[in-house]
């Protein structure tokens, strides 16, 4: 039996080139085809959602559209025996919220191959405190560890430290015993970054553009969430054999560098994608966050908002003013 249910969604419409988001009533019959219908209780806010909501065609080609690259909730209808009705699930990435209606609606319909059963002891809100941003921070740290990063090698830099990815990276690295230097443009967040575990907080000027091809090596390893010119500078400041996990582009997608950090210092630039990787790779990181990687401070400080606050919160991302983890609670 197919369930036809009306539901609320924060949907973006295109009006003469302007993109405006707001509350709309939809029906589950309007959702795309898929194996699993999920009642979404929580979503998470990401920079990519802000791009989608602002009409960025690299993220979302066709409007009207419901953003939300993350969703957590309960299966209500399923054509897949391994995901029966009542199963709590997490869905992040793949096409969710890009060109498939996403977690800013109370229901989604997706392929079973996108769904991860909720780790035991977790609920939808906890999962969405981490969301794609947390998953990405976990993958960045995991990649550094795979390359042999160890606390005794020296300082680890995190750029965009007050952001959704950066803040989880700061707490996780600190929890794993690393000496974390948070690089942030928000002086007002110095104390909260120290509370997350940063031993030092420095301003973005630490990565100001410089013509020299190499600089004094300061960091053993790094997590970079901003890309662009700051990443080019960061590469010059990494010690011999160090690694930089690179996942973001808020400072720009272009990377103008020389080969010198790579061929004279053996620096490794590690690409991190949390969207298209196999489901098992995502599940492994979720299980870590639900056990020994739990970021208690991030969990305690997450902010909950309702759909009515989405517009303001998404615009803050585009201005670089967002901080920490924001959860969308469909009951608010
Ligand atoms: N590869 C993947 O799979 C993946 C997954 C998730 C996210 N991402 C990407 O990762 C990046 C961060 O995402 P997020 O959700 O953490 O975003 P966010 O919450 O907006 O955080 C980005 C942070 O970067 C800093 N920043 C902003 N504008 C900047 C600029 N012009 N120059 C230097 N720093 C700037 C700010 O932190 P401070 O004020 O502290 O400096 C800001 O809070 C985005 O580009 C996003 O698309 C990639």
Tab-separated table of C-alpha atoms and ligand atoms in Angstrom:
chain	number	residue	atom	x	y	z
A	1	UNK	CA	0.000	0.000	0.000
A	2	UNK	CA	1.394	3.434	-0.926
A	3	UNK	CA	1.183	6.120	1.722
A	4	UNK	CA	-0.117	9.476	0.491
A	5	UNK	CA	0.544	12.024	3.183
A	6	UNK	CA	0.668	15.805	3.150
A	7	UNK	CA	3.778	17.280	4.733
A	8	UNK	CA	5.624	20.560	5.229
A	9	UNK	CA	8.851	21.441	3.485
A	10	UNK	CA	11.133	24.476	3.229
A	11	UNK	CA	11.204	24.795	-0.525
A	12	UNK	CA	13.162	27.161	-2.768
A	13	UNK	CA	11.456	28.768	-5.783
A	14	UNK	CA	13.025	30.719	-8.625
A	15	UNK	CA	11.360	34.077	-9.339
A	16	UNK	CA	12.915	36.137	-12.150
A	17	UNK	CA	16.410	34.988	-11.219
A	18	UNK	CA	15.879	35.449	-7.457
A	19	UNK	CA	15.797	32.367	-5.229
A	20	UNK	CA	13.385	32.492	-2.307
A	21	UNK	CA	12.884	29.778	0.306
A	22	UNK	CA	9.739	29.283	2.350
A	23	UNK	CA	7.237	26.909	3.883
A	24	UNK	CA	5.160	24.794	1.466
A	25	UNK	CA	2.717	21.922	1.784
A	26	UNK	CA	3.656	18.912	-0.379
A	27	UNK	CA	2.389	15.361	-0.708
A	28	UNK	CA	4.525	12.236	-0.497
A	29	UNK	CA	3.207	11.446	-4.003
A	30	UNK	CA	5.262	14.491	-5.189
A	31	UNK	CA	8.535	12.905	-4.049
A	32	UNK	CA	10.835	11.117	-6.496
A	33	UNK	CA	10.705	7.350	-6.936
A	34	UNK	CA	12.798	5.278	-4.538
A	35	UNK	CA	12.823	2.156	-2.381
A	36	UNK	CA	12.397	3.862	0.966
A	37	UNK	CA	10.039	6.580	2.229
A	38	UNK	CA	11.459	8.218	5.361
A	39	UNK	CA	9.738	10.494	7.859
A	40	UNK	CA	12.501	12.994	8.583
A	41	UNK	CA	12.613	14.344	12.120
A	42	UNK	CA	15.976	16.150	11.852
A	43	UNK	CA	18.375	17.549	9.272
A	44	UNK	CA	21.673	19.399	9.584
A	45	UNK	CA	22.865	22.678	8.047
A	46	UNK	CA	25.781	22.648	5.632
A	47	UNK	CA	27.507	25.168	3.387
A	48	UNK	CA	26.255	23.179	0.385
A	49	UNK	CA	22.638	23.704	1.515
A	50	UNK	CA	23.285	27.446	1.478
A	51	UNK	CA	24.627	27.146	-2.078
A	52	UNK	CA	21.560	25.152	-3.169
A	53	UNK	CA	19.158	27.616	-1.500
A	54	UNK	CA	20.860	30.547	-3.231
A	55	UNK	CA	20.361	29.018	-6.685
A	56	UNK	CA	23.895	27.725	-7.294
A	57	UNK	CA	23.386	25.598	-10.419
A	58	UNK	CA	26.522	23.575	-9.685
A	59	UNK	CA	24.586	22.144	-6.727
A	60	UNK	CA	20.925	22.272	-7.835
A	61	UNK	CA	19.911	22.543	-11.482
A	62	UNK	CA	16.105	22.636	-11.263
A	63	UNK	CA	13.773	24.644	-8.999
A	64	UNK	CA	11.433	24.508	-7.113
A	65	UNK	CA	13.593	22.345	-4.892
A	66	UNK	CA	13.801	21.235	-1.254
A	67	UNK	CA	17.439	21.474	-0.028
A	68	UNK	CA	18.922	19.454	2.837
A	69	UNK	CA	21.869	17.152	2.056
A	70	UNK	CA	21.374	15.405	5.421
A	71	UNK	CA	18.357	13.657	6.893
A	72	UNK	CA	17.638	11.363	9.814
A	73	UNK	CA	14.368	9.762	10.757
A	74	UNK	CA	12.301	6.619	10.475
A	75	UNK	CA	11.438	4.399	7.516
A	76	UNK	CA	7.654	4.447	6.970
A	77	UNK	CA	7.423	2.537	3.679
A	78	UNK	CA	10.018	0.223	2.166
A	79	UNK	CA	10.595	-2.061	-0.776
A	80	UNK	CA	13.797	-3.326	0.837
A	81	UNK	CA	13.661	-6.126	3.404
A	82	UNK	CA	16.827	-4.948	5.177
A	83	UNK	CA	15.227	-1.553	5.905
A	84	UNK	CA	11.762	-2.344	7.292
A	85	UNK	CA	9.211	0.261	8.401
A	86	UNK	CA	10.205	1.551	11.825
A	87	UNK	CA	13.960	1.329	11.137
A	88	UNK	CA	15.793	4.513	12.212
A	89	UNK	CA	18.170	5.666	9.470
A	90	UNK	CA	20.704	8.325	8.472
A	91	UNK	CA	20.960	9.574	4.877
A	92	UNK	CA	23.774	11.919	3.863
A	93	UNK	CA	25.195	12.912	0.518
A	94	UNK	CA	24.856	11.155	-2.847
A	95	UNK	CA	22.199	13.273	-4.572
A	96	UNK	CA	20.113	14.082	-1.476
A	97	UNK	CA	19.291	17.803	-1.301
A	98	UNK	CA	21.093	18.473	-4.582
A	99	UNK	CA	18.726	17.356	-7.333
A	100	UNK	CA	16.713	14.999	-5.098
A	101	UNK	CA	14.373	16.659	-2.582
A	102	UNK	CA	16.223	16.725	0.732
A	103	UNK	CA	16.008	16.855	4.489
A	104	UNK	CA	14.449	20.324	4.769
A	105	UNK	CA	11.141	18.515	4.110
A	106	UNK	CA	9.387	16.264	6.620
A	107	UNK	CA	9.594	13.309	4.191
A	108	UNK	CA	12.167	12.070	1.652
A	109	UNK	CA	12.080	9.112	-0.727
A	110	UNK	CA	15.489	7.660	-1.654
A	111	UNK	CA	17.237	4.478	-2.843
A	112	UNK	CA	17.897	1.949	-0.074
A	113	UNK	CA	21.575	2.128	-1.064
A	114	UNK	CA	21.762	5.650	0.461
A	115	UNK	CA	20.462	4.618	3.920
A	116	UNK	CA	22.533	3.728	6.978
A	117	UNK	CA	20.832	2.091	9.976
A	118	UNK	CA	21.186	4.347	13.036
A	119	UNK	CA	24.157	3.281	15.203
A	120	UNK	CA	22.974	1.821	18.520
A	121	UNK	CA	22.632	4.371	21.298
A	122	UNK	CA	22.128	7.218	18.829
A	123	UNK	CA	18.998	9.082	17.847
A	124	UNK	CA	18.191	11.284	14.826
A	125	UNK	CA	19.161	14.524	16.582
A	126	UNK	CA	22.551	13.199	17.662
A	127	UNK	CA	23.275	11.965	14.140
A	128	UNK	CA	22.324	15.340	12.686
A	129	UNK	CA	24.549	17.239	15.134
A	130	UNK	CA	27.392	15.635	13.149
A	131	UNK	CA	25.691	15.491	9.720
A	132	UNK	CA	27.759	15.710	6.543
A	133	UNK	CA	30.045	18.295	8.163
A	134	UNK	CA	30.914	15.985	11.053
A	135	UNK	CA	31.289	13.007	8.725
A	136	UNK	CA	33.677	15.065	6.588
A	137	UNK	CA	35.712	16.127	9.619
A	138	UNK	CA	35.923	12.458	10.628
A	139	UNK	CA	37.077	11.441	7.141
A	140	UNK	CA	39.711	14.228	7.131
A	141	UNK	CA	41.100	13.020	10.458
A	142	UNK	CA	40.905	9.374	9.379
A	143	UNK	CA	42.944	10.178	6.266
A	144	UNK	CA	45.640	11.898	8.341
A	145	UNK	CA	45.783	8.861	10.632
A	146	UNK	CA	46.031	6.546	7.617
A	147	UNK	CA	49.061	8.566	6.491
A	148	UNK	CA	50.666	7.935	9.890
A	149	UNK	CA	49.889	11.242	11.639
A	150	UNK	CA	50.816	11.081	15.328
A	151	UNK	CA	50.546	13.674	18.126
A	152	UNK	CA	54.306	13.612	18.809
A	153	UNK	CA	55.051	14.876	15.271
A	154	UNK	CA	53.882	18.386	16.206
A	155	UNK	CA	51.055	20.854	15.745
A	156	UNK	CA	48.007	20.173	13.570
A	157	UNK	CA	46.333	23.180	11.942
A	158	UNK	CA	42.584	23.378	11.269
A	159	UNK	CA	41.405	26.149	8.932
A	160	UNK	CA	37.847	27.496	8.974
A	161	UNK	CA	38.035	26.277	12.550
A	162	UNK	CA	34.798	27.825	13.805
A	163	UNK	CA	32.788	26.331	10.917
A	164	UNK	CA	30.698	23.179	10.873
A	165	UNK	CA	33.496	20.913	9.572
A	166	UNK	CA	36.341	22.762	11.288
A	167	UNK	CA	34.831	22.753	14.782
A	168	UNK	CA	34.325	18.962	14.765
A	169	UNK	CA	37.868	18.495	13.417
A	170	UNK	CA	39.242	20.635	16.282
A	171	UNK	CA	37.443	18.610	18.947
A	172	UNK	CA	38.206	15.207	17.413
A	173	UNK	CA	41.916	15.902	16.866
A	174	UNK	CA	42.243	17.258	20.395
A	175	UNK	CA	40.432	14.216	21.781
A	176	UNK	CA	42.929	11.994	19.930
A	177	UNK	CA	45.795	13.793	21.688
A	178	UNK	CA	46.910	16.203	18.946
A	179	UNK	CA	48.158	19.733	19.637
A	180	UNK	CA	45.574	21.663	17.603
A	181	UNK	CA	46.081	25.163	16.218
A	182	UNK	CA	42.710	26.608	15.207
A	183	UNK	CA	42.966	29.118	12.348
A	184	UNK	CA	39.893	31.336	12.436
A	185	UNK	CA	38.695	34.698	11.192
A	186	UNK	CA	36.418	35.091	14.225
A	187	UNK	CA	38.381	36.516	17.154
A	188	UNK	CA	35.166	36.298	19.194
A	189	UNK	CA	35.309	32.489	18.902
A	190	UNK	CA	38.789	32.082	20.396
A	191	UNK	CA	37.449	30.949	23.765
A	192	UNK	CA	34.932	28.492	22.320
A	193	UNK	CA	37.646	27.010	20.071
A	194	UNK	CA	39.887	26.577	23.106
A	195	UNK	CA	36.975	24.967	24.939
A	196	UNK	CA	36.696	22.490	22.029
A	197	UNK	CA	40.355	21.592	22.609
A	198	UNK	CA	42.483	23.995	20.517
A	199	UNK	CA	45.738	24.774	22.318
A	200	UNK	CA	46.211	27.913	20.219
A	201	UNK	CA	43.902	30.102	18.107
A	202	UNK	CA	45.414	32.256	15.366
A	203	UNK	CA	43.781	34.644	12.906
A	204	UNK	CA	43.461	34.104	9.157
A	205	UNK	CA	46.428	36.466	8.680
A	206	UNK	CA	48.624	33.475	9.628
A	207	UNK	CA	47.876	32.296	6.066
A	208	UNK	CA	48.062	35.695	4.344
A	209	UNK	CA	49.319	35.506	0.747
A	210	UNK	CA	53.075	35.623	0.419
A	211	UNK	CA	55.169	35.435	-2.750
A	212	UNK	CA	57.821	33.078	-1.280
A	213	UNK	CA	57.415	29.488	-2.524
A	214	UNK	CA	58.137	27.999	0.930
A	215	UNK	CA	57.808	29.298	4.492
A	216	UNK	CA	59.078	28.235	7.923
A	217	UNK	CA	57.551	24.798	8.599
A	218	UNK	CA	55.129	25.162	11.503
A	219	UNK	CA	52.592	22.351	11.240
A	220	UNK	CA	53.144	18.604	11.218
A	221	UNK	CA	49.729	18.033	9.605
A	222	UNK	CA	46.541	19.950	8.836
A	223	UNK	CA	42.837	19.799	8.038
A	224	UNK	CA	41.871	22.447	5.506
A	225	UNK	CA	38.201	23.344	5.046
A	226	UNK	CA	38.667	26.582	3.079
A	227	UNK	CA	40.773	25.890	-0.042
A	228	UNK	CA	41.924	28.791	-2.246
A	229	UNK	CA	44.812	31.092	-1.309
A	230	UNK	CA	44.887	30.084	2.412
A	231	UNK	CA	45.448	26.432	1.406
A	232	UNK	CA	48.310	27.454	-0.887
A	233	UNK	CA	49.945	29.248	2.065
A	234	UNK	CA	49.253	26.378	4.440
A	235	UNK	CA	51.075	23.936	2.151
A	236	UNK	CA	54.195	26.131	2.443
A	237	UNK	CA	54.062	25.883	6.266
A	238	UNK	CA	53.820	22.089	6.588
A	239	UNK	CA	56.813	20.146	7.895
A	240	UNK	CA	58.637	17.475	5.933
A	241	UNK	CA	56.430	14.408	5.195
A	242	UNK	CA	53.346	16.104	6.682
A	243	UNK	CA	49.838	15.744	5.291
A	244	UNK	CA	46.964	18.121	4.621
A	245	UNK	CA	43.406	16.804	4.303
A	246	UNK	CA	41.573	19.111	1.910
A	247	UNK	CA	37.771	19.166	1.800
A	248	UNK	CA	36.437	22.687	1.209
A	249	UNK	CA	36.367	25.774	-0.965
A	250	UNK	CA	34.840	28.663	0.998
A	251	UNK	CA	37.923	30.775	0.172
A	252	UNK	CA	37.758	29.675	-3.475
A	253	UNK	CA	38.173	26.586	-5.632
A	254	UNK	CA	41.441	27.665	-7.311
A	255	UNK	CA	44.717	26.430	-5.862
A	256	UNK	CA	47.780	28.316	-7.057
A	257	UNK	CA	50.861	26.660	-5.694
A	258	UNK	CA	54.282	25.444	-6.775
A	259	UNK	CA	55.444	21.854	-6.604
A	260	UNK	CA	58.083	22.798	-4.002
A	261	UNK	CA	56.182	21.711	-0.837
A	262	UNK	CA	55.632	18.350	-2.534
A	263	UNK	CA	59.080	17.695	-4.019
A	264	UNK	CA	61.303	19.337	-1.372
A	265	UNK	CA	59.321	18.486	1.772
A	266	UNK	CA	57.336	15.439	0.643
A	267	UNK	CA	54.091	17.090	1.739
A	268	UNK	CA	50.934	15.077	0.971
A	269	UNK	CA	47.755	16.811	-0.172
A	270	UNK	CA	44.871	14.452	0.571
A	271	UNK	CA	41.496	14.892	-1.098
A	272	UNK	CA	38.442	14.175	1.039
A	273	UNK	CA	34.949	13.535	-0.331
A	274	UNK	CA	32.125	12.541	1.995
A	275	UNK	CA	29.360	12.537	-0.607
A	276	UNK	CA	30.032	9.772	-3.153
A	277	UNK	CA	32.154	7.377	-1.073
A	278	UNK	CA	30.725	3.867	-0.513
A	279	UNK	CA	28.032	3.532	2.138
A	280	UNK	CA	30.284	1.197	4.186
A	281	UNK	CA	32.954	3.914	4.432
A	282	UNK	CA	30.350	6.366	5.783
A	283	UNK	CA	28.958	3.761	8.197
A	284	UNK	CA	32.441	3.075	9.615
A	285	UNK	CA	32.892	6.761	10.530
A	286	UNK	CA	29.363	7.004	12.015
A	287	UNK	CA	30.163	3.993	14.220
A	288	UNK	CA	33.352	5.724	15.422
A	289	UNK	CA	31.462	8.928	16.316
A	290	UNK	CA	28.870	6.819	18.138
A	291	UNK	CA	31.659	5.223	20.217
A	292	UNK	CA	35.266	6.282	20.853
A	293	UNK	CA	35.218	9.393	18.616
A	294	UNK	CA	32.173	10.932	20.334
A	295	UNK	CA	32.619	14.712	20.404
A	296	UNK	CA	30.781	15.494	23.640
A	297	UNK	CA	31.438	19.240	23.513
A	298	UNK	CA	30.086	19.543	19.965
A	299	UNK	CA	27.060	17.490	20.992
A	300	UNK	CA	26.445	19.719	24.035
A	301	UNK	CA	26.808	22.998	22.142
A	302	UNK	CA	24.766	22.256	18.971
A	303	UNK	CA	21.987	24.721	18.186
A	304	UNK	CA	18.469	23.578	17.209
A	305	UNK	CA	16.375	25.628	14.823
A	306	UNK	CA	12.995	25.247	13.110
A	307	UNK	CA	12.231	25.711	9.399
A	308	UNK	CA	11.242	29.352	10.019
A	309	UNK	CA	14.873	30.138	10.925
A	310	UNK	CA	16.437	28.424	7.906
A	311	UNK	CA	16.617	31.477	5.672
A	312	UNK	CA	18.669	33.524	8.140
A	313	UNK	CA	20.885	30.590	9.123
A	314	UNK	CA	21.684	29.672	5.500
A	315	UNK	CA	22.553	33.270	4.579
A	316	UNK	CA	25.043	33.355	7.489
A	317	UNK	CA	26.929	30.444	5.838
A	318	UNK	CA	27.368	32.421	2.623
A	319	UNK	CA	28.769	35.386	4.586
A	320	UNK	CA	31.245	33.131	6.481
A	321	UNK	CA	29.442	34.087	9.709
A	322	UNK	CA	28.078	30.670	10.642
A	323	UNK	CA	29.689	28.745	13.473
A	324	UNK	CA	29.449	25.343	15.115
A	325	UNK	CA	26.768	22.773	14.388
A	326	UNK	CA	23.161	23.663	13.621
A	327	UNK	CA	20.397	21.033	13.648
A	328	UNK	CA	17.052	21.468	11.895
A	329	UNK	CA	14.282	20.024	14.081
A	330	UNK	CA	11.044	19.584	12.116
A	331	UNK	CA	8.978	19.719	15.324
A	332	UNK	CA	10.103	23.293	16.168
B	1	LIG	N1	34.446	17.384	0.465
B	1	LIG	C1	33.283	17.147	1.032
B	1	LIG	O1	32.721	16.054	0.941
B	1	LIG	C2	32.648	18.227	1.858
B	1	LIG	C3	31.681	17.931	2.809
B	1	LIG	C4	31.202	18.953	3.637
B	1	LIG	C5	31.650	20.257	3.448
B	1	LIG	N2	32.541	20.500	2.456
B	1	LIG	C6	33.044	21.847	2.227
B	1	LIG	O2	33.797	22.234	3.364
B	1	LIG	C7	33.742	23.646	3.494
B	1	LIG	C8	33.338	24.009	4.918
B	1	LIG	O3	31.994	23.599	5.134
B	1	LIG	P1	31.257	24.009	6.472
B	1	LIG	O4	29.926	23.348	6.433
B	1	LIG	O5	32.162	23.798	7.640
B	1	LIG	O6	31.064	25.595	6.250
B	1	LIG	P2	31.015	26.751	7.336
B	1	LIG	O7	30.326	26.282	8.562
B	1	LIG	O8	30.534	27.972	6.637
B	1	LIG	O9	32.550	26.920	7.739
B	1	LIG	C9	33.489	27.481	6.904
B	1	LIG	C10	34.396	28.373	7.745
B	1	LIG	O10	35.462	28.824	6.908
B	1	LIG	C11	35.866	30.123	7.318
B	1	LIG	N3	35.737	31.018	6.167
B	1	LIG	C12	34.605	31.482	5.583
B	1	LIG	N4	34.885	32.257	4.534
B	1	LIG	C13	36.232	32.282	4.416
B	1	LIG	C14	37.136	32.914	3.535
B	1	LIG	N5	36.708	33.692	2.536
B	1	LIG	N6	38.444	32.714	3.716
B	1	LIG	C15	38.900	31.936	4.718
B	1	LIG	N7	38.083	31.314	5.614
B	1	LIG	C16	36.773	31.489	5.455
B	1	LIG	C17	34.946	30.505	8.467
B	1	LIG	O11	35.583	30.068	9.659
B	1	LIG	P3	36.502	31.040	10.540
B	1	LIG	O12	35.714	32.304	10.699
B	1	LIG	O13	36.691	30.286	11.805
B	1	LIG	O14	37.781	31.270	9.782
B	1	LIG	C18	33.734	29.648	8.252
B	1	LIG	O15	33.023	29.451	9.451
B	1	LIG	C19	32.766	24.131	2.416
B	1	LIG	O16	33.490	24.561	1.292
B	1	LIG	C20	31.970	22.900	2.091
B	1	LIG	O17	31.431	22.942	0.793
B	1	LIG	C21	33.047	19.521	1.666
